[in-house]
PDB file of C-alpha atoms in Angstrom:
ATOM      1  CA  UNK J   1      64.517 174.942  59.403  1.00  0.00           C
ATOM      2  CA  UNK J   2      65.769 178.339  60.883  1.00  0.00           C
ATOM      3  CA  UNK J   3      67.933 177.860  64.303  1.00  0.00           C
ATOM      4  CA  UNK J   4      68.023 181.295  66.789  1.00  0.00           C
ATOM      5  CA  UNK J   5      71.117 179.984  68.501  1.00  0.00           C
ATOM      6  CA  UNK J   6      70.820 181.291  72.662  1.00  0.00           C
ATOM      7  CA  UNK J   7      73.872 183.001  73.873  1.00  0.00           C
ATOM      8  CA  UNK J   8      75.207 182.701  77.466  1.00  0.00           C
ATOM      9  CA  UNK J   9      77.416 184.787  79.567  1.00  0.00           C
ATOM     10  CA  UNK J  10      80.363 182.336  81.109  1.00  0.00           C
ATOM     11  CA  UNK J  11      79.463 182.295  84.230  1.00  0.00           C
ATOM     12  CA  UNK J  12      75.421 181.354  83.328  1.00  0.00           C
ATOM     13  CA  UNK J  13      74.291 178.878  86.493  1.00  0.00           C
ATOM     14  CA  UNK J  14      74.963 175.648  85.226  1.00  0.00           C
ATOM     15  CA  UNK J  15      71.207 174.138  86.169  1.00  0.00           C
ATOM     16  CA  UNK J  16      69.677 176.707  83.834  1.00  0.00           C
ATOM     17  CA  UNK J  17      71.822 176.461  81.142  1.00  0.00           C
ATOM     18  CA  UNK J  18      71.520 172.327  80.708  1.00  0.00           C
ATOM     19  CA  UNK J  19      68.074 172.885  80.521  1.00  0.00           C
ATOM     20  CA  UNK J  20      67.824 174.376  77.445  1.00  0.00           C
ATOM     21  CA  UNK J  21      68.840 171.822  74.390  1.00  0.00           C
ATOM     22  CA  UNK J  22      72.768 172.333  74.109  1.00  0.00           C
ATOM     23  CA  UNK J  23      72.591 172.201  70.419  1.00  0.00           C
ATOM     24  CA  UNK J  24      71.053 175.062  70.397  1.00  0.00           C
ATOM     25  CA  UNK J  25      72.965 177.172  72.458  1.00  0.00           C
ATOM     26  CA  UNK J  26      76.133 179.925  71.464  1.00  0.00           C
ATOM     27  CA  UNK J  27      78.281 180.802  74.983  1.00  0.00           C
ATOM     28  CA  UNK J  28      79.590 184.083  74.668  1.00  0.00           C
ATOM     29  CA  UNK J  29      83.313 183.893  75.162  1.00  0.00           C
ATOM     30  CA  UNK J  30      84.563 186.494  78.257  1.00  0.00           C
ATOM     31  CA  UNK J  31      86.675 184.303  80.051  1.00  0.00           C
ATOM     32  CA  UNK J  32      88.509 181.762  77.590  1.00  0.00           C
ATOM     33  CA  UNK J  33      90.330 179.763  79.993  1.00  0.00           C
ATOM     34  CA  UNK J  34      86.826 178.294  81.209  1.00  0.00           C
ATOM     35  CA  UNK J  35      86.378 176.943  77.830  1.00  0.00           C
ATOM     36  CA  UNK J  36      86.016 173.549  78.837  1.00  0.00           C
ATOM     37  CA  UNK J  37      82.460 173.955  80.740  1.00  0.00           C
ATOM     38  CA  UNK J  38      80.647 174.310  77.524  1.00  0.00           C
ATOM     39  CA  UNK J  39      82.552 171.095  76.135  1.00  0.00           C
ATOM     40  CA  UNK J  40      81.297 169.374  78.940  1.00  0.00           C
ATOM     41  CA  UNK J  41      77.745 170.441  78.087  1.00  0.00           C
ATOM     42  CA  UNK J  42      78.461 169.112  74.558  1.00  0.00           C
ATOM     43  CA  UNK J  43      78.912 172.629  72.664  1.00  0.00           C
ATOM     44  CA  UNK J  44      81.527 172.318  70.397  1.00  0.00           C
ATOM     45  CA  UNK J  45      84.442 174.843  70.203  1.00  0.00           C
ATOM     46  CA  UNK J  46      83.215 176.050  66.698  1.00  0.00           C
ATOM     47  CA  UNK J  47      79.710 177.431  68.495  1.00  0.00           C
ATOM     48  CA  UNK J  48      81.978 179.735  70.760  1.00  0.00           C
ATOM     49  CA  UNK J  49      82.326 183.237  70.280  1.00  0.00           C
ATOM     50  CA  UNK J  50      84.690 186.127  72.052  1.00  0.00           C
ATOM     51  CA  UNK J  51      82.797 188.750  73.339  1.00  0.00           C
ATOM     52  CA  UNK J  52      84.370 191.370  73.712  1.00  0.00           C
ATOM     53  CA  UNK J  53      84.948 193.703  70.378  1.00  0.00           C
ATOM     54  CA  UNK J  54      89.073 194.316  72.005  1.00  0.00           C
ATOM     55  CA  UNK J  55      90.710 191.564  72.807  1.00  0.00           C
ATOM     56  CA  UNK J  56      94.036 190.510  74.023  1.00  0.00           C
ATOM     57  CA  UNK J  57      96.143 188.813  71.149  1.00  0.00           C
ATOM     58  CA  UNK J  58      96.791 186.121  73.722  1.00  0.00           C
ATOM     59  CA  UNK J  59      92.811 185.615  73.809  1.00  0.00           C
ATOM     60  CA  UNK J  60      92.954 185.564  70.218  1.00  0.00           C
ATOM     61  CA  UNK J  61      95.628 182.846  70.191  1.00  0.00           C
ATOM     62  CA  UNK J  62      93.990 181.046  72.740  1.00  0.00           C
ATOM     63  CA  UNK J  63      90.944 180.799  70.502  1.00  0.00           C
ATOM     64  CA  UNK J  64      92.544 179.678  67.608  1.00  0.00           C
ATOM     65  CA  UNK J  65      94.197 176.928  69.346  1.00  0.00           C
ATOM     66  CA  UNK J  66      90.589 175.702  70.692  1.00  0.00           C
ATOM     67  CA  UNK J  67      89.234 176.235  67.595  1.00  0.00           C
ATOM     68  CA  UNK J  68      87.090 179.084  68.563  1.00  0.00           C
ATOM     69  CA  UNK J  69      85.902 180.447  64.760  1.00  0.00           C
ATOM     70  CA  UNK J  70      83.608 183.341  65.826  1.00  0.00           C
ATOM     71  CA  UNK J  71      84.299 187.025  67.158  1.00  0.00           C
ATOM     72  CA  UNK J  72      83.351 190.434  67.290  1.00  0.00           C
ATOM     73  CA  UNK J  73      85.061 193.582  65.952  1.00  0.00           C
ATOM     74  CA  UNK J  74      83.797 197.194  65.951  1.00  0.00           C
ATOM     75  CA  UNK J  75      87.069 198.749  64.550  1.00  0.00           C
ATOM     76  CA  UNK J  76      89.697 198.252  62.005  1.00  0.00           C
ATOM     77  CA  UNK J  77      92.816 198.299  64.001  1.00  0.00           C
ATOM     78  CA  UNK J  78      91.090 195.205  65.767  1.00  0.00           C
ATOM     79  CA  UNK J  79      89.886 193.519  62.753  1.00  0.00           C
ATOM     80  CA  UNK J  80      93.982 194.158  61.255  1.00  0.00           C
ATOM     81  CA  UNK J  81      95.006 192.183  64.570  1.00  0.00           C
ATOM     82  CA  UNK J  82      92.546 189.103  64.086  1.00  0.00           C
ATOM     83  CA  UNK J  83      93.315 188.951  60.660  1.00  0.00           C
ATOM     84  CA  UNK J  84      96.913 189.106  61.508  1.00  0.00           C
ATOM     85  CA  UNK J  85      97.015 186.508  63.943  1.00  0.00           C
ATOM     86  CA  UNK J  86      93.683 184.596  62.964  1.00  0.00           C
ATOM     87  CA  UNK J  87      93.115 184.789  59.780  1.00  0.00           C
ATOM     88  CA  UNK J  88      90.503 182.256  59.949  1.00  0.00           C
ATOM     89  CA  UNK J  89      87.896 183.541  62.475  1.00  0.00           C
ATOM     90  CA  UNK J  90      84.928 184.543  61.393  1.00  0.00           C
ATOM     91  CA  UNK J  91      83.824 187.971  62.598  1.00  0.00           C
ATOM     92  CA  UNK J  92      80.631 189.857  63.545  1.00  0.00           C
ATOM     93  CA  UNK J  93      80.568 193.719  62.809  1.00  0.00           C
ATOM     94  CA  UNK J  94      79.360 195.684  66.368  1.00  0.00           C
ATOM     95  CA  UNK J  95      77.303 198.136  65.248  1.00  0.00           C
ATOM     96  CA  UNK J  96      76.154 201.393  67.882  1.00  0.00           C
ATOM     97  CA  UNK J  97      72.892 202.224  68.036  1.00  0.00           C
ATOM     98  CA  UNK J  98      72.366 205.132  70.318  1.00  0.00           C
ATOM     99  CA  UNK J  99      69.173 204.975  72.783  1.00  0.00           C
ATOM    100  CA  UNK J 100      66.114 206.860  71.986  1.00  0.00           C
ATOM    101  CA  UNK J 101      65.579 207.213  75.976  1.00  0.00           C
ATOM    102  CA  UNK J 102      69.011 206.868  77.624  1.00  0.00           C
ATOM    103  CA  UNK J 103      66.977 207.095  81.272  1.00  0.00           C
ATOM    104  CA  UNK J 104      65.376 203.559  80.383  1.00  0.00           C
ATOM    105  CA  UNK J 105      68.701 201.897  80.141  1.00  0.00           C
ATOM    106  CA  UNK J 106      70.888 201.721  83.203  1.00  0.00           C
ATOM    107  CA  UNK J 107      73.633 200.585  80.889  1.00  0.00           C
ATOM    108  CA  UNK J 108      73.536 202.549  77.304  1.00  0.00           C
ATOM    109  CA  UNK J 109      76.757 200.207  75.091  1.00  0.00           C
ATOM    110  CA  UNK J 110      76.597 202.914  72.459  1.00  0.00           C
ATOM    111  CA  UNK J 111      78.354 205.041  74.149  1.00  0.00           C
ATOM    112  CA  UNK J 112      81.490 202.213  74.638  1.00  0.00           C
ATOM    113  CA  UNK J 113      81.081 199.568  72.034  1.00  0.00           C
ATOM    114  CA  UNK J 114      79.962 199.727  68.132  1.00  0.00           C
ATOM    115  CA  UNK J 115      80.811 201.290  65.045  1.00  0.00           C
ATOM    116  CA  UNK J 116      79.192 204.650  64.765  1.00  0.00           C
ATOM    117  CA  UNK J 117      77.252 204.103  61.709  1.00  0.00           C
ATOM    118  CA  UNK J 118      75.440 207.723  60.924  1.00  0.00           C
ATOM    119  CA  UNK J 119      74.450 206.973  57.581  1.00  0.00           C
ATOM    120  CA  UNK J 120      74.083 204.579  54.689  1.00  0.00           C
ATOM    121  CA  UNK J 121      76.472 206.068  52.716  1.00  0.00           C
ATOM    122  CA  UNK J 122      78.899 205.573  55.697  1.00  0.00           C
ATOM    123  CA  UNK J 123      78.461 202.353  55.704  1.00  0.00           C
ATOM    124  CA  UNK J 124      78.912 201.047  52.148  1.00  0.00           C
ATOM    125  CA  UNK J 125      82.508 203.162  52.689  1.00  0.00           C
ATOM    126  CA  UNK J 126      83.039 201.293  55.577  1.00  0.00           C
ATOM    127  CA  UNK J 127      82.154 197.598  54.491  1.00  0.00           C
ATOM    128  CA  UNK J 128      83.828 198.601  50.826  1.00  0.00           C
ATOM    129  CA  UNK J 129      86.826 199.751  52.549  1.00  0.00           C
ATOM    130  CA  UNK J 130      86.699 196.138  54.889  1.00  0.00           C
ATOM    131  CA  UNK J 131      86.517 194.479  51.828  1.00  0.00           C
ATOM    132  CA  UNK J 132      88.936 195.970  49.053  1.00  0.00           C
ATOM    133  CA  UNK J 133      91.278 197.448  51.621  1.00  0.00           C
ATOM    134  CA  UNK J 134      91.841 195.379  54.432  1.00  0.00           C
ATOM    135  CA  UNK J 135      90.868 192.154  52.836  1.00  0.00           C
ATOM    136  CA  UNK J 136      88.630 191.119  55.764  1.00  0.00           C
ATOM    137  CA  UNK J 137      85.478 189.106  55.169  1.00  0.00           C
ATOM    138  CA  UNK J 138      82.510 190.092  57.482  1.00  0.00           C
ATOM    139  CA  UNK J 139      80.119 187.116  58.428  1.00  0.00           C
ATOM    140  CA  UNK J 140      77.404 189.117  60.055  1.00  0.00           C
ATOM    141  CA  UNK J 141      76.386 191.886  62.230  1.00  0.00           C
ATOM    142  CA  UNK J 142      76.288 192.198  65.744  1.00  0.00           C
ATOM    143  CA  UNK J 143      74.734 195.037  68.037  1.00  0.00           C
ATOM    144  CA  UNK J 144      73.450 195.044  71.786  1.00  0.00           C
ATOM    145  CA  UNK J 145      70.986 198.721  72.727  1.00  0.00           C
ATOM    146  CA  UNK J 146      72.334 197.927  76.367  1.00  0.00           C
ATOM    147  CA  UNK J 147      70.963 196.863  79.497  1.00  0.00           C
ATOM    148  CA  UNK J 148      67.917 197.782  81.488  1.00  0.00           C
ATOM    149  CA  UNK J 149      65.170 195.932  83.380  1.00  0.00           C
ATOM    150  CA  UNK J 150      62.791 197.350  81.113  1.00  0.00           C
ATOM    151  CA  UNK J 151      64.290 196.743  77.836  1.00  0.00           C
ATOM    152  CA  UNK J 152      65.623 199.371  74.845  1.00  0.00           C
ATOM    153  CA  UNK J 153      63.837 202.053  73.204  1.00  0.00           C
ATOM    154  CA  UNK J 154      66.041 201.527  69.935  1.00  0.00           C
ATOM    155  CA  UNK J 155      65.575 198.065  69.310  1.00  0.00           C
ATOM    156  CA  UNK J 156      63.539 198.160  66.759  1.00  0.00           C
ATOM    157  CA  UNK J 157      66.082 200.846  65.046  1.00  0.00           C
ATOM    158  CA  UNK J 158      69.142 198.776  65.543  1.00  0.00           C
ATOM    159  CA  UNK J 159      67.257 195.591  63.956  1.00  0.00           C
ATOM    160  CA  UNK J 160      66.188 198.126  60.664  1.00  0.00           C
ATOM    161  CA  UNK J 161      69.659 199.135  60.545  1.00  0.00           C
ATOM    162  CA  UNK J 162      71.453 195.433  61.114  1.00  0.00           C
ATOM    163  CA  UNK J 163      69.479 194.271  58.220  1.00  0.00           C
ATOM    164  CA  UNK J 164      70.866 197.297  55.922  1.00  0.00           C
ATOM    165  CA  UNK J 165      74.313 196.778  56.947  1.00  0.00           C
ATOM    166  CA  UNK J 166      73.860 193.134  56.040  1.00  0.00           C
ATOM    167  CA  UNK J 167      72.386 193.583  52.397  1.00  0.00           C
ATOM    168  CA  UNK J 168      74.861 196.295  51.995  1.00  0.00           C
ATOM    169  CA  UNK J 169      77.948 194.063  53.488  1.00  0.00           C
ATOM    170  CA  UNK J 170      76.806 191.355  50.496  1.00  0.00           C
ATOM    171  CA  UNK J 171      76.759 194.392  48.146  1.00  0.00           C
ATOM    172  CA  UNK J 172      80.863 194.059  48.263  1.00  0.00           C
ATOM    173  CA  UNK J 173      81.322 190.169  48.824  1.00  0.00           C
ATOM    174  CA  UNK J 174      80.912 189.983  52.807  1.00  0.00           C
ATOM    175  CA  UNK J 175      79.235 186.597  53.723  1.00  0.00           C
ATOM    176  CA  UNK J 176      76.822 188.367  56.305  1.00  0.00           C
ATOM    177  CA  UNK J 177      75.831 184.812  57.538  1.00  0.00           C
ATOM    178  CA  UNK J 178      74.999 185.970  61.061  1.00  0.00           C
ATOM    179  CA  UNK J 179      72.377 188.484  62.894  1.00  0.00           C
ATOM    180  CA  UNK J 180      73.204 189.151  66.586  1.00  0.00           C
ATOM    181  CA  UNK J 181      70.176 191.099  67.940  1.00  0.00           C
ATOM    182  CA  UNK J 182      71.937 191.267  71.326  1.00  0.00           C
ATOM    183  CA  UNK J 183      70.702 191.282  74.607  1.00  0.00           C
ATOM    184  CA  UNK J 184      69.134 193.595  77.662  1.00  0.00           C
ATOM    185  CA  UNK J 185      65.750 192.353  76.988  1.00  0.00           C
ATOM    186  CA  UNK J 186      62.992 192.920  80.173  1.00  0.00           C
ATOM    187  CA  UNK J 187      61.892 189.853  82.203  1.00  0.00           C
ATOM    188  CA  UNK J 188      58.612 190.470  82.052  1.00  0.00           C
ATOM    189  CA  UNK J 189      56.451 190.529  78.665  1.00  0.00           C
ATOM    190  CA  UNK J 190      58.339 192.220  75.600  1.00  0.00           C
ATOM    191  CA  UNK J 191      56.489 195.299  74.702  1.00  0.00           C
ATOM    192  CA  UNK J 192      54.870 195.027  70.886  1.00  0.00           C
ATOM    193  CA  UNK J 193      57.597 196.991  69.296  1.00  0.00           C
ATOM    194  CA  UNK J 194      60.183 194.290  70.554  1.00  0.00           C
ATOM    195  CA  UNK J 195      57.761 191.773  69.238  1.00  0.00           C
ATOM    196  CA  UNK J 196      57.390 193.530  66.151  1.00  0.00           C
ATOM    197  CA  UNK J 197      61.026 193.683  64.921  1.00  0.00           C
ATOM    198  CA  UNK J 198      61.589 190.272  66.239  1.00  0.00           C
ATOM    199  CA  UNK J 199      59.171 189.579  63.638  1.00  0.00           C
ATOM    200  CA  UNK J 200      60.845 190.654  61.090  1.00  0.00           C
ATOM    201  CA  UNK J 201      63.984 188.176  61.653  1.00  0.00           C
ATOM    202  CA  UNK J 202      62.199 185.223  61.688  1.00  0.00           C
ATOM    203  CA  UNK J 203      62.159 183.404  58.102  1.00  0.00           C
ATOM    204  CA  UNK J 204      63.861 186.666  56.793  1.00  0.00           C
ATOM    205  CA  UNK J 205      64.327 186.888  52.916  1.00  0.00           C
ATOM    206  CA  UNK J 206      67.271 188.047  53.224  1.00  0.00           C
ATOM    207  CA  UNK J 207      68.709 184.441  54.988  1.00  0.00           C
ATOM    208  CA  UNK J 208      70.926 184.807  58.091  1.00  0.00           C
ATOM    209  CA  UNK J 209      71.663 183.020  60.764  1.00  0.00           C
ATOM    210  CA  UNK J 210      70.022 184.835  63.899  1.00  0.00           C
ATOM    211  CA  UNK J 211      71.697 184.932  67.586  1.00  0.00           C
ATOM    212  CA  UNK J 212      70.312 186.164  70.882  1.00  0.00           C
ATOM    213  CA  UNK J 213      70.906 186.963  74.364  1.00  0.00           C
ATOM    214  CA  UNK J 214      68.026 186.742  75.752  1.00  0.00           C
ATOM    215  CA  UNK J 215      69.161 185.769  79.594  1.00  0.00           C
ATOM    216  CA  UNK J 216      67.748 187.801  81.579  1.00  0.00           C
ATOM    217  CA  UNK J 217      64.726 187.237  80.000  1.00  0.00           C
ATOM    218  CA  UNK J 218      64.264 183.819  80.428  1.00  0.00           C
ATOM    219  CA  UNK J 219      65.901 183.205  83.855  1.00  0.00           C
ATOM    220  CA  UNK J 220      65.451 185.982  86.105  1.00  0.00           C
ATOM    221  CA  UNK J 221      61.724 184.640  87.183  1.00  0.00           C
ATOM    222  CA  UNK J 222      62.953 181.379  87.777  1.00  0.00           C
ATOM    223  CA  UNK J 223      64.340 181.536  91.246  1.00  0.00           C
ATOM    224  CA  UNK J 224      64.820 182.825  94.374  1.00  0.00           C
ATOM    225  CA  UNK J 225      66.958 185.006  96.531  1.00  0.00           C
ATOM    226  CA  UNK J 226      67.749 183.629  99.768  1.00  0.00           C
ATOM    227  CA  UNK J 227      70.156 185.503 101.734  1.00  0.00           C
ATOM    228  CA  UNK J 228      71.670 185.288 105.310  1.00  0.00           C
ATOM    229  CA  UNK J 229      71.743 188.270 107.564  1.00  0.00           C
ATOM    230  CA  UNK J 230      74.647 188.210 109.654  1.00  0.00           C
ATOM    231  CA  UNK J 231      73.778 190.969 112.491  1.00  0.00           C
ATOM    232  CA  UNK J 232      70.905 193.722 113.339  1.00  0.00           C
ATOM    233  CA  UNK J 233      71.035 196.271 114.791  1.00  0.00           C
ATOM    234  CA  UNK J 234      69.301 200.205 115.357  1.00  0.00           C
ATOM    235  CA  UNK J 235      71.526 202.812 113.599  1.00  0.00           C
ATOM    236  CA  UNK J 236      70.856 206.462 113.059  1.00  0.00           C
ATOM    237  CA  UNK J 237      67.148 205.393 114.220  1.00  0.00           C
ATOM    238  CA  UNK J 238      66.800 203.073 111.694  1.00  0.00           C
ATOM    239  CA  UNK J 239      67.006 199.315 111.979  1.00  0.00           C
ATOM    240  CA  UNK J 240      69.801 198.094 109.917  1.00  0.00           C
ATOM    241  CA  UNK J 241      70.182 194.199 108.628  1.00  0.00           C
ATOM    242  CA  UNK J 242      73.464 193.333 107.616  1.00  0.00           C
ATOM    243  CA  UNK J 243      73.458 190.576 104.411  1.00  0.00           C
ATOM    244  CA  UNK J 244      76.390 188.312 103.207  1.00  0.00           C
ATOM    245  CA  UNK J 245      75.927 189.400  99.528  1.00  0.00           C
ATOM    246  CA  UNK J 246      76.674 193.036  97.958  1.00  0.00           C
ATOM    247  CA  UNK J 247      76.333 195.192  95.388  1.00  0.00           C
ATOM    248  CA  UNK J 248      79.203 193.185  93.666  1.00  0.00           C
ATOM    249  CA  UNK J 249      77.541 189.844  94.051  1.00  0.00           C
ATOM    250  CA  UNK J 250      73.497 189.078  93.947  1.00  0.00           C
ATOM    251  CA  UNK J 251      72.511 192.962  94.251  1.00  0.00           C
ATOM    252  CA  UNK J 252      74.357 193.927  91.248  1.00  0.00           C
ATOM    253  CA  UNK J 253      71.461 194.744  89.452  1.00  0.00           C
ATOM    254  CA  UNK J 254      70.779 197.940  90.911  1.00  0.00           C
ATOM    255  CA  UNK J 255      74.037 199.501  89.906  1.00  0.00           C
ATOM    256  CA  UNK J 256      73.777 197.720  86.528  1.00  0.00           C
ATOM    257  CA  UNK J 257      69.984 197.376  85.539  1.00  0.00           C
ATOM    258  CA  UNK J 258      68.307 199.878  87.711  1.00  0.00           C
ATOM    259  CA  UNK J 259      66.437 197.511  89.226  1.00  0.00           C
ATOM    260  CA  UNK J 260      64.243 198.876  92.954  1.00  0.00           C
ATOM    261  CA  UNK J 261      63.227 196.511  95.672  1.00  0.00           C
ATOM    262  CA  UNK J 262      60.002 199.109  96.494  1.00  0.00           C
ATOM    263  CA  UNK J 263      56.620 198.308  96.305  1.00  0.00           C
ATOM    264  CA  UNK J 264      53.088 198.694  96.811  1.00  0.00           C
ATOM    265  CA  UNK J 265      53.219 197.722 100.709  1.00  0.00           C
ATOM    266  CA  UNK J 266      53.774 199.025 103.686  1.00  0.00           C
ATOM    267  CA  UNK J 267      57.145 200.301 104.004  1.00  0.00           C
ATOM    268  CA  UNK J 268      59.168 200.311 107.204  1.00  0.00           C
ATOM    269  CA  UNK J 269      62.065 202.143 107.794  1.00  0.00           C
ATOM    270  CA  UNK J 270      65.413 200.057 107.342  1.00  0.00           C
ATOM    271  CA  UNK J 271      68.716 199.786 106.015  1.00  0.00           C
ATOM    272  CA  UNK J 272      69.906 196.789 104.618  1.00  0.00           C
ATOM    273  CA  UNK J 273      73.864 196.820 104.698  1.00  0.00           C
ATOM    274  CA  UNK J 274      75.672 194.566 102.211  1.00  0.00           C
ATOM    275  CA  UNK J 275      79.226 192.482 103.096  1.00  0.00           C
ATOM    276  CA  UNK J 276      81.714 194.978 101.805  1.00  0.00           C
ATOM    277  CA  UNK J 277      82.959 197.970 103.518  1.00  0.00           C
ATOM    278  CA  UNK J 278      81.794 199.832 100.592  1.00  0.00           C
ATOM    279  CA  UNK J 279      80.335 203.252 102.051  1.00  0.00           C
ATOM    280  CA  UNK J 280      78.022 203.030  99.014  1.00  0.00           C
ATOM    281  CA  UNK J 281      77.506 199.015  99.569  1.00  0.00           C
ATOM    282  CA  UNK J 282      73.957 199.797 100.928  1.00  0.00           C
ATOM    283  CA  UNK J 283      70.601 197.833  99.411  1.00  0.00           C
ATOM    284  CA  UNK J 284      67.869 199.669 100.433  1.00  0.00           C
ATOM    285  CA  UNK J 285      67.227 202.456 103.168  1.00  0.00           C
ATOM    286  CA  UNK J 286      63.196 202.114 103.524  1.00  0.00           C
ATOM    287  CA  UNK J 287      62.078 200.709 101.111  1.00  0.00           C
ATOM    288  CA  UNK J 288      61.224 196.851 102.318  1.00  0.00           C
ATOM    289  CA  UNK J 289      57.854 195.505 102.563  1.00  0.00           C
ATOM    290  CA  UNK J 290      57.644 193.836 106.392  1.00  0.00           C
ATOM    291  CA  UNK J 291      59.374 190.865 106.164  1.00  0.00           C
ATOM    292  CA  UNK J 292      58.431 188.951 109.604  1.00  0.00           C
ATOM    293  CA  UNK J 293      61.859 190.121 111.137  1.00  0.00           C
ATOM    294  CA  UNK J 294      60.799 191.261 114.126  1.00  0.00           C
TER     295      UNK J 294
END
């Protein structure tokens, strides 16, 4: 029976993630030091996986010592390190796949993480070169479009090109075990060309391993926002509501997934100041439904 293992940022909320059967579950690896909450939910070390395609060798040790097997790479000066000083790990090729309509992401990773990949003939150099060269075996591929409430415009693209590089990878003796299709999927419904190439991974012929991120996804309908307002006051002629979270807590998501708080109701004009002393640290100006403040 085909598994699709669930990824999990460190710091998921620990509720949410023991909901979902532990077994099944792959915690991406940020912060390695906090190794020991996923133990405690009964993932073993061997599910683990760094992250980040750079590392610090000292997060390499550290993994090896845990017995951490999986990582990612997206160049070969980082895939000489790991094999220098892990020889072992098992490691997913990042792959870039640039947006089709950058606007609909509020964070495009092509333009920071991957391996440029502009052609096939690029990459059978590139995986030929992994394999007879460096001596580095390549247990799957990993890529992540980027993040945005509304999901990629490439998706379907990176998953056509993933399975290439993987039947290509096999071409010079790369395992090719794994398929990361990432995250940055939409809370709401998937649209049908999401559904489509998501489709095409399940019960593959090809036979890999699939791996998703699908967190946003599945918990960002699940609960509520309850914040305290510490003072009000009228500013400028507007009447301003001063939270205890920020833009680098709770609100995050509008710097980082372009999410809006407007609506379809009737708007009032307000400011909601967050905690910091951030001049930009500022929700919304007027765009809050009435919220029985008065």
């Amino acid at each position: 029976m085909d598994k699709t293992f669930l990824c999990f940022k460190i710091q998921s909320y620990s509720p949410f993630s023991k909901r979902f059967n532990i077994k099944w579950c792959w915690p991406r690896r940020c912060f390695l030091r906090r190794n020991q909450k996923w133990v405690r939910y009964g993932i073993k070390p061997q599910k683990h996986d760094i992250f980040k395609p750079y590392k610090r060798r000292k997060d390499i040790q550290y993994a090896v010592k845990n017995n951490i097997l999986y990582t990612t790479a997206d160049s070969f000066d980082e895939l000489i390190k790991i094999k220098e000083l892990a020889p072992q790990m098992k490691i997913l090729w990042r792959i870039s796949i640039p947006e089709d309509n950058s606007k609909q992401l509020a964070t495009e990773f092509s333009n920071k993480f991957g391996d440029d990949i502009i052609s096939l003939e690029d990459a059978k150099y590139k995986f030929k070169y992994m394999a007879k060269e460096l001596g580095v075996n390549i247990h799957g591929i990993h890529f992540h479009c980027g993040s945005g409430k509304n999901g990629s415009t490439s998706f379907q693209k990176a998953v056509q090109m993933a399975r290439k590089c993987i039947q290509i990878g096999r071409q010079y003796g790369h395992s090719m075990e794994i398929l990361d299709l990432g995250g940055g999927y939409p809370a709401g419904d998937l649209n049908q060309e999401t559904i489509d190439a998501l489709q095409v991974t399940k019960n593959d012929s090809l036979g890999y391993q699939v791996v998703a991120e699908p967190g946003r996804h599945f918990s960002q309908n699940t609960c509520y926002l309850f914040t305290r307002i510490l003072a009000k006051r009228v500013k400028q002629g507007r009447i301003c509501y001063h939270l205890n979270d920020s833009l680098y807590h709770s609100f995050n998501c509008i710097l980082m997934d372009g999410v809006s708080f407007e609506n379809e109701n009737n708007q009032f004009y307000k400011c909601v100041d967050n905690s910091t002393q951030e001049q930009f640290d500022i929700q919304e100006t007027k765009s809050l439904k009435d919220p029985y403040l008065e």
